[in-house]
CSV table of C-alpha atoms and ligand atoms in Angstrom, one decimal:
chain,number,residue,atom,x,y,z
A,1019,UNK,CA,-20.2,-6.5,-18.4
A,1020,UNK,CA,-18.6,-9.8,-19.2
A,1021,UNK,CA,-18.1,-12.5,-16.6
A,1022,UNK,CA,-15.3,-14.9,-17.3
A,1023,UNK,CA,-14.7,-18.3,-15.7
A,1024,UNK,CA,-11.4,-19.8,-14.5
A,1025,UNK,CA,-9.4,-16.6,-15.3
A,1026,UNK,CA,-5.8,-16.9,-14.2
A,1027,UNK,CA,-5.1,-14.3,-11.5
A,1028,UNK,CA,-1.3,-14.4,-11.5
A,1029,UNK,CA,-1.3,-11.8,-14.4
A,1030,UNK,CA,-3.2,-9.3,-12.3
A,1031,UNK,CA,-0.8,-9.1,-9.3
A,1032,UNK,CA,2.8,-7.8,-9.0
A,1033,UNK,CA,3.8,-11.0,-7.2
A,1034,UNK,CA,2.7,-12.8,-10.5
A,1035,UNK,CA,1.6,-15.8,-8.4
A,1036,UNK,CA,-1.6,-17.6,-7.8
A,1037,UNK,CA,-4.3,-19.8,-9.3
A,1038,UNK,CA,-7.5,-18.9,-11.1
A,1039,UNK,CA,-10.7,-17.1,-10.2
A,1040,UNK,CA,-13.9,-19.1,-10.3
A,1041,UNK,CA,-15.5,-16.0,-11.8
A,1042,UNK,CA,-13.9,-12.8,-13.0
A,1043,UNK,CA,-15.1,-9.4,-14.3
A,1044,UNK,CA,-13.8,-5.9,-14.9
A,1045,UNK,CA,-16.0,-3.0,-13.7
A,1046,UNK,CA,-15.9,0.4,-15.4
A,1047,UNK,CA,-18.8,2.2,-13.7
A,1048,UNK,CA,-20.8,2.2,-10.5
A,1049,UNK,CA,-23.6,0.4,-12.4
A,1050,UNK,CA,-21.2,-2.4,-13.2
A,1051,UNK,CA,-20.2,-2.6,-9.5
A,1052,UNK,CA,-23.8,-3.0,-8.5
A,1053,UNK,CA,-24.4,-5.7,-11.2
A,1054,UNK,CA,-21.3,-7.6,-10.1
A,1055,UNK,CA,-22.3,-7.7,-6.5
A,1056,UNK,CA,-25.8,-8.8,-7.4
A,1057,UNK,CA,-24.2,-11.7,-9.4
A,1058,UNK,CA,-22.1,-12.8,-6.5
A,1059,UNK,CA,-25.2,-12.8,-4.2
A,1060,UNK,CA,-27.2,-14.9,-6.7
A,1061,UNK,CA,-24.4,-17.4,-6.8
A,1062,UNK,CA,-23.8,-17.0,-3.0
A,1063,UNK,CA,-20.0,-16.6,-3.5
A,1064,UNK,CA,-17.5,-14.3,-1.9
A,1065,UNK,CA,-16.0,-11.3,-3.7
A,1066,UNK,CA,-12.4,-10.1,-4.0
A,1067,UNK,CA,-11.8,-6.6,-5.4
A,1068,UNK,CA,-8.5,-6.0,-7.1
A,1069,UNK,CA,-6.9,-2.8,-8.4
A,1070,UNK,CA,-3.3,-2.9,-9.4
A,1071,UNK,CA,-2.7,-6.1,-7.5
A,1072,UNK,CA,0.4,-4.6,-6.0
A,1073,UNK,CA,-0.3,-5.6,-2.4
A,1074,UNK,CA,-1.9,-8.9,-2.9
A,1075,UNK,CA,-1.0,-12.6,-2.5
A,1076,UNK,CA,-3.3,-15.0,-4.4
A,1077,UNK,CA,-3.1,-18.6,-3.2
A,1078,UNK,CA,-2.1,-21.4,-5.5
A,1079,UNK,CA,-5.6,-22.7,-5.3
A,1080,UNK,CA,-6.9,-19.4,-6.7
A,1081,UNK,CA,-10.1,-17.6,-5.5
A,1082,UNK,CA,-13.3,-19.6,-5.2
A,1083,UNK,CA,-15.6,-16.7,-5.8
A,1084,UNK,CA,-16.0,-13.6,-8.0
A,1085,UNK,CA,-12.9,-11.4,-8.5
A,1086,UNK,CA,-13.8,-7.9,-9.5
A,1087,UNK,CA,-11.1,-5.8,-11.2
A,1088,UNK,CA,-11.8,-2.2,-10.5
A,1089,UNK,CA,-11.3,-0.2,-13.7
A,1090,UNK,CA,-13.4,2.9,-12.9
A,1091,UNK,CA,-11.7,5.8,-14.6
A,1092,UNK,CA,-12.1,9.6,-14.6
A,1093,UNK,CA,-10.4,12.6,-12.9
A,1094,UNK,CA,-11.9,16.0,-11.9
A,1095,UNK,CA,-9.9,18.9,-10.7
A,1096,UNK,CA,-12.0,21.5,-8.8
A,1097,UNK,CA,-10.4,24.8,-7.8
A,1098,UNK,CA,-11.6,26.1,-4.4
A,1099,UNK,CA,-10.7,29.1,-2.2
A,1100,UNK,CA,-9.7,31.4,-5.1
A,1101,UNK,CA,-7.6,28.6,-6.5
A,1102,UNK,CA,-5.6,28.1,-3.3
A,1103,UNK,CA,-6.9,24.5,-2.9
A,1104,UNK,CA,-7.9,21.9,-5.5
A,1105,UNK,CA,-10.2,19.0,-4.8
A,1106,UNK,CA,-9.3,16.2,-7.1
A,1107,UNK,CA,-11.7,13.4,-7.5
A,1108,UNK,CA,-10.3,10.3,-9.2
A,1109,UNK,CA,-12.0,7.0,-10.2
A,1110,UNK,CA,-10.8,4.0,-8.2
A,1111,UNK,CA,-9.3,2.4,-11.3
A,1112,UNK,CA,-7.0,5.4,-12.1
A,1113,UNK,CA,-3.3,4.7,-11.9
A,1114,UNK,CA,-1.9,6.1,-8.6
A,1115,UNK,CA,1.5,7.2,-10.0
A,1116,UNK,CA,-0.2,9.1,-12.9
A,1117,UNK,CA,-2.3,11.0,-10.4
A,1118,UNK,CA,0.7,12.0,-8.4
A,1119,UNK,CA,2.6,13.0,-11.5
A,1120,UNK,CA,-0.2,15.2,-12.7
A,1121,UNK,CA,-0.8,16.8,-9.4
A,1122,UNK,CA,2.9,17.8,-9.2
A,1123,UNK,CA,2.9,19.0,-12.8
A,1124,UNK,CA,-0.1,21.3,-11.8
A,1125,UNK,CA,2.0,22.6,-8.9
A,1126,UNK,CA,-0.2,21.0,-6.3
A,1127,UNK,CA,1.2,19.9,-2.9
A,1128,UNK,CA,0.1,16.9,-0.9
A,1129,UNK,CA,0.9,13.7,-2.8
A,1130,UNK,CA,4.6,14.3,-3.9
A,1131,UNK,CA,6.0,12.0,-1.1
A,1132,UNK,CA,3.9,9.1,-2.5
A,1133,UNK,CA,5.5,9.1,-5.9
A,1134,UNK,CA,6.4,5.9,-7.6
A,1135,UNK,CA,4.1,3.7,-5.6
A,1136,UNK,CA,2.5,1.0,-7.8
A,1137,UNK,CA,-1.2,0.5,-7.7
A,1138,UNK,CA,-4.5,2.2,-8.2
A,1139,UNK,CA,-6.4,5.1,-6.6
A,1140,UNK,CA,-9.0,2.8,-5.0
A,1141,UNK,CA,-6.3,1.0,-2.8
A,1142,UNK,CA,-4.9,4.3,-1.5
A,1143,UNK,CA,-7.5,4.8,1.4
A,1144,UNK,CA,-7.8,1.0,2.1
A,1145,UNK,CA,-4.1,0.6,2.8
A,1146,UNK,CA,-3.6,4.2,3.8
A,1147,UNK,CA,-0.5,4.1,1.7
A,1148,UNK,CA,2.5,5.9,3.1
A,1149,UNK,CA,6.1,6.7,2.5
A,1150,UNK,CA,8.7,9.3,3.2
A,1151,UNK,CA,7.1,10.9,6.1
A,1152,UNK,CA,3.5,11.1,4.9
A,1153,UNK,CA,0.5,8.9,4.5
A,1154,UNK,CA,-2.3,9.5,2.1
A,1155,UNK,CA,-5.0,10.0,4.8
A,1156,UNK,CA,-3.6,13.5,5.3
A,1157,UNK,CA,-4.7,14.4,1.8
A,1158,UNK,CA,-7.9,12.5,1.6
A,1159,UNK,CA,-11.2,14.5,1.9
A,1160,UNK,CA,-13.7,11.7,1.2
A,1161,UNK,CA,-14.1,8.3,-0.2
A,1162,UNK,CA,-17.1,7.1,-2.3
A,1163,UNK,CA,-18.0,3.5,-2.1
A,1164,UNK,CA,-20.8,1.0,-2.5
A,1165,UNK,CA,-21.9,-0.1,1.0
A,1166,UNK,CA,-22.8,-3.7,0.2
A,1167,UNK,CA,-24.7,-4.0,3.5
A,1168,UNK,CA,-27.2,-1.5,2.3
A,1169,UNK,CA,-26.6,-1.8,-1.4
A,1170,UNK,CA,-26.3,1.9,-1.8
A,1171,UNK,CA,-23.4,4.3,-2.6
A,1172,UNK,CA,-22.1,6.4,0.3
A,1173,UNK,CA,-19.6,9.3,0.6
A,1174,UNK,CA,-17.4,8.7,3.6
A,1175,UNK,CA,-15.6,11.6,5.3
A,1176,UNK,CA,-12.0,11.3,6.4
A,1177,UNK,CA,-13.2,10.7,10.0
A,1178,UNK,CA,-15.5,8.0,8.9
A,1179,UNK,CA,-12.6,6.2,7.3
A,1180,UNK,CA,-10.8,5.7,10.7
A,1181,UNK,CA,-7.3,5.9,9.3
A,1182,UNK,CA,-4.3,4.5,11.1
A,1183,UNK,CA,-0.8,3.3,10.1
A,1184,UNK,CA,-1.6,1.1,7.0
A,1185,UNK,CA,-5.0,0.8,8.5
A,1186,UNK,CA,-8.6,2.0,7.8
A,1187,UNK,CA,-12.3,1.2,8.2
A,1188,UNK,CA,-12.1,-0.8,5.0
A,1189,UNK,CA,-9.8,-3.3,6.6
A,1190,UNK,CA,-11.9,-3.7,9.8
A,1191,UNK,CA,-15.2,-4.0,7.9
A,1192,UNK,CA,-13.7,-6.3,5.3
A,1193,UNK,CA,-15.9,-6.9,2.2
A,1194,UNK,CA,-18.5,-4.3,3.2
A,1195,UNK,CA,-17.3,-1.4,1.0
A,1196,UNK,CA,-16.3,-1.3,-2.6
A,1197,UNK,CA,-14.4,2.0,-3.3
A,1198,UNK,CA,-15.4,3.7,-6.5
A,1199,UNK,CA,-13.7,7.1,-6.2
A,1200,UNK,CA,-11.5,9.1,-3.9
A,1201,UNK,CA,-11.4,12.9,-3.4
A,1202,UNK,CA,-8.1,14.5,-2.3
A,1203,UNK,CA,-7.5,18.0,-1.1
A,1204,UNK,CA,-4.3,19.5,-2.5
A,1205,UNK,CA,-2.7,22.9,-2.0
A,1206,UNK,CA,-1.3,25.5,-4.4
A,1207,UNK,CA,1.1,27.1,-1.9
A,1208,UNK,CA,2.0,24.2,0.3
A,1209,UNK,CA,5.3,23.3,2.0
A,1210,UNK,CA,7.4,20.3,1.2
A,1211,UNK,CA,8.2,17.9,4.0
A,1212,UNK,CA,11.8,16.5,3.8
A,1213,UNK,CA,12.1,15.4,7.4
A,1214,UNK,CA,12.3,11.7,6.6
A,1215,UNK,CA,16.0,10.5,6.9
A,1216,UNK,CA,16.5,9.3,3.4
A,1217,UNK,CA,15.1,12.5,1.9
A,1218,UNK,CA,17.1,14.7,4.3
A,1219,UNK,CA,20.3,12.9,3.4
A,1220,UNK,CA,19.5,13.1,-0.3
A,1221,UNK,CA,19.1,16.9,-0.3
A,1222,UNK,CA,22.1,17.4,2.1
A,1223,UNK,CA,24.2,15.5,-0.4
A,1224,UNK,CA,22.9,17.8,-3.2
A,1225,UNK,CA,23.5,20.9,-1.1
A,1226,UNK,CA,19.8,21.8,-1.6
A,1227,UNK,CA,18.2,23.1,1.6
A,1228,UNK,CA,15.0,24.4,0.0
A,1229,UNK,CA,13.9,21.9,-2.6
A,1230,UNK,CA,10.9,22.6,-4.8
A,1231,UNK,CA,7.9,20.4,-5.2
A,1232,UNK,CA,9.2,18.7,-8.3
A,1233,UNK,CA,12.6,18.1,-6.6
A,1234,UNK,CA,10.9,16.2,-3.8
A,1235,UNK,CA,9.0,14.0,-6.3
A,1236,UNK,CA,12.2,13.3,-8.2
A,1237,UNK,CA,14.1,12.6,-5.0
A,1238,UNK,CA,11.5,10.0,-3.9
A,1239,UNK,CA,11.6,8.4,-7.4
A,1240,UNK,CA,15.4,8.2,-7.2
A,1241,UNK,CA,15.5,6.8,-3.7
A,1242,UNK,CA,12.8,4.2,-4.4
A,1243,UNK,CA,14.7,3.1,-7.5
A,1244,UNK,CA,17.8,2.5,-5.4
A,1245,UNK,CA,16.0,0.7,-2.5
A,1246,UNK,CA,13.1,-1.2,-4.2
A,1247,UNK,CA,13.4,-4.1,-6.6
A,1248,UNK,CA,12.6,-3.8,-10.3
A,1249,UNK,CA,9.0,-5.0,-10.6
A,1250,UNK,CA,9.7,-6.3,-14.1
A,1251,UNK,CA,12.5,-8.7,-12.8
A,1252,UNK,CA,11.1,-9.8,-9.5
A,1253,UNK,CA,7.6,-10.7,-8.4
A,1254,UNK,CA,7.0,-8.6,-5.2
A,1255,UNK,CA,4.4,-6.7,-3.3
A,1256,UNK,CA,6.8,-4.3,-1.7
A,1257,UNK,CA,7.0,-4.4,2.1
A,1258,UNK,CA,5.6,-7.8,3.1
A,1259,UNK,CA,5.0,-6.9,6.8
A,1260,UNK,CA,4.0,-3.8,8.7
A,1261,UNK,CA,6.5,-2.1,10.9
A,1262,UNK,CA,5.5,-3.3,14.4
A,1263,UNK,CA,4.2,-0.7,17.0
A,1264,UNK,CA,5.4,-1.7,20.5
A,1265,UNK,CA,5.1,-0.2,24.0
A,1266,UNK,CA,7.8,2.3,25.2
A,1267,UNK,CA,8.9,-0.3,27.8
A,1268,UNK,CA,9.4,-3.0,25.2
A,1269,UNK,CA,11.3,-0.5,23.0
A,1270,UNK,CA,13.6,0.4,25.9
A,1271,UNK,CA,14.3,-3.3,26.5
A,1272,UNK,CA,15.2,-3.8,22.9
A,1273,UNK,CA,17.3,-0.6,22.7
A,1274,UNK,CA,19.4,-2.0,25.6
A,1275,UNK,CA,20.2,-5.0,23.4
A,1276,UNK,CA,20.3,-3.2,20.0
A,1277,UNK,CA,21.2,0.4,20.6
A,1278,UNK,CA,20.9,1.3,16.9
A,1279,UNK,CA,17.3,0.0,16.4
A,1280,UNK,CA,15.4,2.8,14.7
A,1281,UNK,CA,12.1,3.8,16.5
A,1282,UNK,CA,9.5,6.5,15.9
A,1283,UNK,CA,7.1,7.8,18.5
A,1284,UNK,CA,3.4,7.3,17.6
A,1285,UNK,CA,0.8,9.9,18.8
A,1286,UNK,CA,-0.4,7.4,21.5
A,1287,UNK,CA,3.1,7.1,23.0
A,1288,UNK,CA,3.9,3.7,21.6
A,1289,UNK,CA,6.9,3.3,19.3
A,1290,UNK,CA,6.9,2.1,15.7
A,1291,UNK,CA,10.1,0.2,15.1
A,1292,UNK,CA,11.8,-0.6,11.7
A,1293,UNK,CA,11.3,-4.2,10.9
A,1294,UNK,CA,13.6,-3.9,7.9
A,1295,UNK,CA,16.4,-3.1,10.3
A,1296,UNK,CA,15.5,-6.1,12.6
A,1297,UNK,CA,15.3,-8.5,9.7
A,1298,UNK,CA,18.6,-7.2,8.4
A,1299,UNK,CA,20.7,-6.6,11.6
A,1300,UNK,CA,19.1,-9.0,14.1
A,1301,UNK,CA,17.8,-11.9,11.9
A,1302,UNK,CA,20.5,-11.5,9.3
A,1303,UNK,CA,18.1,-12.4,6.4
A,1304,UNK,CA,18.6,-9.5,4.0
A,1305,UNK,CA,19.2,-11.0,0.6
A,1306,UNK,CA,18.5,-14.5,1.8
A,1307,UNK,CA,16.8,-16.6,-0.9
A,1308,UNK,CA,15.3,-20.0,-0.3
A,1309,UNK,CA,14.2,-21.8,-3.5
A,1310,UNK,CA,12.4,-19.2,-5.5
A,1311,UNK,CA,11.6,-16.7,-2.7
A,1312,UNK,CA,13.7,-14.4,-0.5
A,1313,UNK,CA,14.2,-10.9,0.8
A,1314,UNK,CA,15.5,-8.2,-1.4
A,1315,UNK,CA,19.2,-7.7,-1.2
A,1316,UNK,CA,18.8,-3.9,-0.5
A,1317,UNK,CA,15.8,-4.0,1.8
A,1318,UNK,CA,14.9,-6.9,4.0
A,1319,UNK,CA,11.3,-5.9,4.6
A,1320,UNK,CA,10.6,-6.6,0.9
A,1321,UNK,CA,9.9,-10.2,-0.1
A,1322,UNK,CA,10.8,-11.1,-3.7
A,1323,UNK,CA,9.8,-14.1,-5.8
A,1324,UNK,CA,11.5,-15.5,-8.9
A,1325,UNK,CA,9.3,-16.4,-11.9
A,1326,UNK,CA,7.7,-19.8,-11.2
A,1327,UNK,CA,7.5,-19.2,-7.4
A,1328,UNK,CA,4.4,-20.5,-5.7
A,1329,UNK,CA,2.2,-18.9,-3.0
A,1330,UNK,CA,3.1,-21.8,-0.7
A,1331,UNK,CA,6.8,-20.9,-1.0
A,1332,UNK,CA,6.0,-17.3,-0.1
A,1333,UNK,CA,4.0,-18.3,2.9
A,1334,UNK,CA,6.6,-20.8,4.1
A,1335,UNK,CA,9.3,-18.2,3.7
A,1336,UNK,CA,7.3,-15.5,5.5
A,1337,UNK,CA,6.5,-17.9,8.3
A,1338,UNK,CA,10.3,-18.4,8.8
A,1339,UNK,CA,10.7,-14.6,9.0
A,1340,UNK,CA,7.9,-14.3,11.5
A,1341,UNK,CA,9.4,-17.0,13.7
A,1342,UNK,CA,12.9,-15.5,13.6
A,1343,UNK,CA,11.6,-12.1,14.7
A,1344,UNK,CA,9.5,-13.6,17.5
A,1345,UNK,CA,12.4,-15.7,18.8
A,1346,UNK,CA,14.9,-12.9,18.8
A,1347,UNK,CA,12.8,-10.0,19.9
A,1348,UNK,CA,9.5,-11.4,21.2
A,1349,UNK,CA,7.6,-9.3,18.7
A,1350,UNK,CA,4.7,-10.9,16.8
A,1351,UNK,CA,4.7,-9.3,13.3
A,1352,UNK,CA,1.8,-8.8,11.0
A,1353,UNK,CA,1.5,-9.0,7.2
A,1354,UNK,CA,1.1,-5.8,5.3
A,1355,UNK,CA,0.3,-7.7,2.1
A,1356,UNK,CA,-3.3,-8.9,1.8
A,1357,UNK,CA,-4.0,-12.5,1.3
A,1358,UNK,CA,-6.9,-13.6,-0.9
A,1359,UNK,CA,-8.5,-16.6,0.8
A,1360,UNK,CA,-11.7,-18.3,-0.5
B,1198,EPU,N1,16.8,-0.8,7.2
B,1198,EPU,C1,17.9,-1.6,7.4
B,1198,EPU,N2,18.0,-2.8,6.6
B,1198,EPU,C2,17.1,-3.1,5.7
B,1198,EPU,C3,15.9,-2.3,5.6
B,1198,EPU,C4,15.8,-1.2,6.4
B,1198,EPU,O1,18.8,-1.3,8.2
B,1198,EPU,O2,17.2,-4.2,5.1
B,1198,EPU,C5,16.7,0.4,8.1
B,1198,EPU,C6,16.9,1.7,7.2
B,1198,EPU,O3,18.2,2.0,7.1
B,1198,EPU,C7,16.1,2.7,8.0
B,1198,EPU,C8,14.9,1.9,8.6
B,1198,EPU,O4,15.4,0.5,8.6
B,1198,EPU,O5,16.8,3.2,9.0
B,1198,EPU,C9,13.6,2.0,7.8
B,1198,EPU,O6,13.8,1.6,6.4
B,1198,EPU,P1,13.1,2.4,5.2
B,1198,EPU,O7,13.4,3.8,5.3
B,1198,EPU,O8,13.5,1.7,4.0
B,1198,EPU,O9,11.6,2.2,5.5
B,1198,EPU,P2,10.7,1.0,6.0
B,1198,EPU,O10,10.1,1.3,7.3
B,1198,EPU,O11,11.4,-0.3,5.8
B,1198,EPU,C10,8.5,2.0,5.0
B,1198,EPU,C11,7.3,1.5,4.2
B,1198,EPU,C12,7.7,1.5,2.7
B,1198,EPU,C13,8.1,2.9,2.3
B,1198,EPU,C14,9.3,3.3,3.2
B,1198,EPU,C15,9.8,4.7,2.9
B,1198,EPU,C16,6.0,0.1,5.7
B,1198,EPU,C17,5.6,-1.3,5.9
B,1198,EPU,N3,6.9,0.2,4.6
B,1198,EPU,O12,9.5,1.0,4.9
B,1198,EPU,O13,6.5,1.2,2.0
B,1198,EPU,O14,8.5,3.0,0.9
B,1198,EPU,O15,8.9,3.3,4.6
B,1198,EPU,O16,9.1,5.7,3.4
B,1198,EPU,O17,5.6,1.0,6.4
B,1198,EPU,C18,5.3,-0.6,1.1
B,1198,EPU,O18,4.4,-0.4,1.9
B,1198,EPU,O19,5.2,-1.6,0.3
B,1198,EPU,C19,6.5,0.2,1.0
B,1198,EPU,C20,7.5,-0.1,0.3
């Protein structure tokens, strides 16, 4: 395993922003992961793991530690219950979109709503990626990771992972686990879920009230193409903030002022509100560009950066959005994108 020095990190993130890593290596096996962690301990430096870099903001000063690019590959499809279920285990460095594509081609239900999301398998449980009425935790059976506090590999069950909206154990115990593989449970005779408004509208327009698995995947790809920026033109990490989850009382108060504010009840009775709507209709910042950074013209929750933008510009711009939301609604919003600070 080769360890490089002063490797530019901008090329490894979809924002295409940020300075160099003091040390950088790519890992292709669990042995490589172990070796990389031992190196960082000898040098007494922090670690940053990157997969596809699609949800990451690297600072202009770079990362003053070891950046480990997870390139562990491999996929195994194990039929269970007379072929009714398939447990698919994928290496953390496998491409997420390819996994979804292959599972749909095999006629397996469970990941189709998560089509066209950039990134790698290893990030899926950390972020608990979600879209179009599902999140990946529903399909996850277990996660294999190096527990750096014990320096041993562990297999964590779905419950161990403590999943929530864009949340998991891996975010709370930051730096403790390095994901090496994920096992998903997929179904041969599943049912598609088209309750999400955009999907429902798409199929109503097409006059298709019982779409097949492949139709749902295609619909998600088409909708995303219309709503999300082209990653080759813009630097972006998708949604920059999480949708805020607020109390039912606070929601009622906002609904009095903004009757059309979309809100969705969470299992605990609180309400998840659409920040994209607030940024667009309340703060009026959809499509606003300041210098090299702005919000996407078709989706205000997405921050976009022109080539040459700096992390400082992104941070200054995102602070402006945070203040505007706080002033107008009283809600303190949180970043969805991870910041690499060291
Ligand atoms: N909306 C507006 N104006 C905007 C943006 C949104 O009015 O500029 C309204 C929409 O019309 C809709 C509501 O706000 O009524 C929600 O918008 P949308 O369906 O686009 O979803 P979102 O809540 O903004 C979330 C995820 C996305 C995911 C979509 C689709 C988060 C932080 N983001 O966005 O995930 O693709 O749902 O399911 O939960 C990502 O994480 O990077 C990401 C793109």
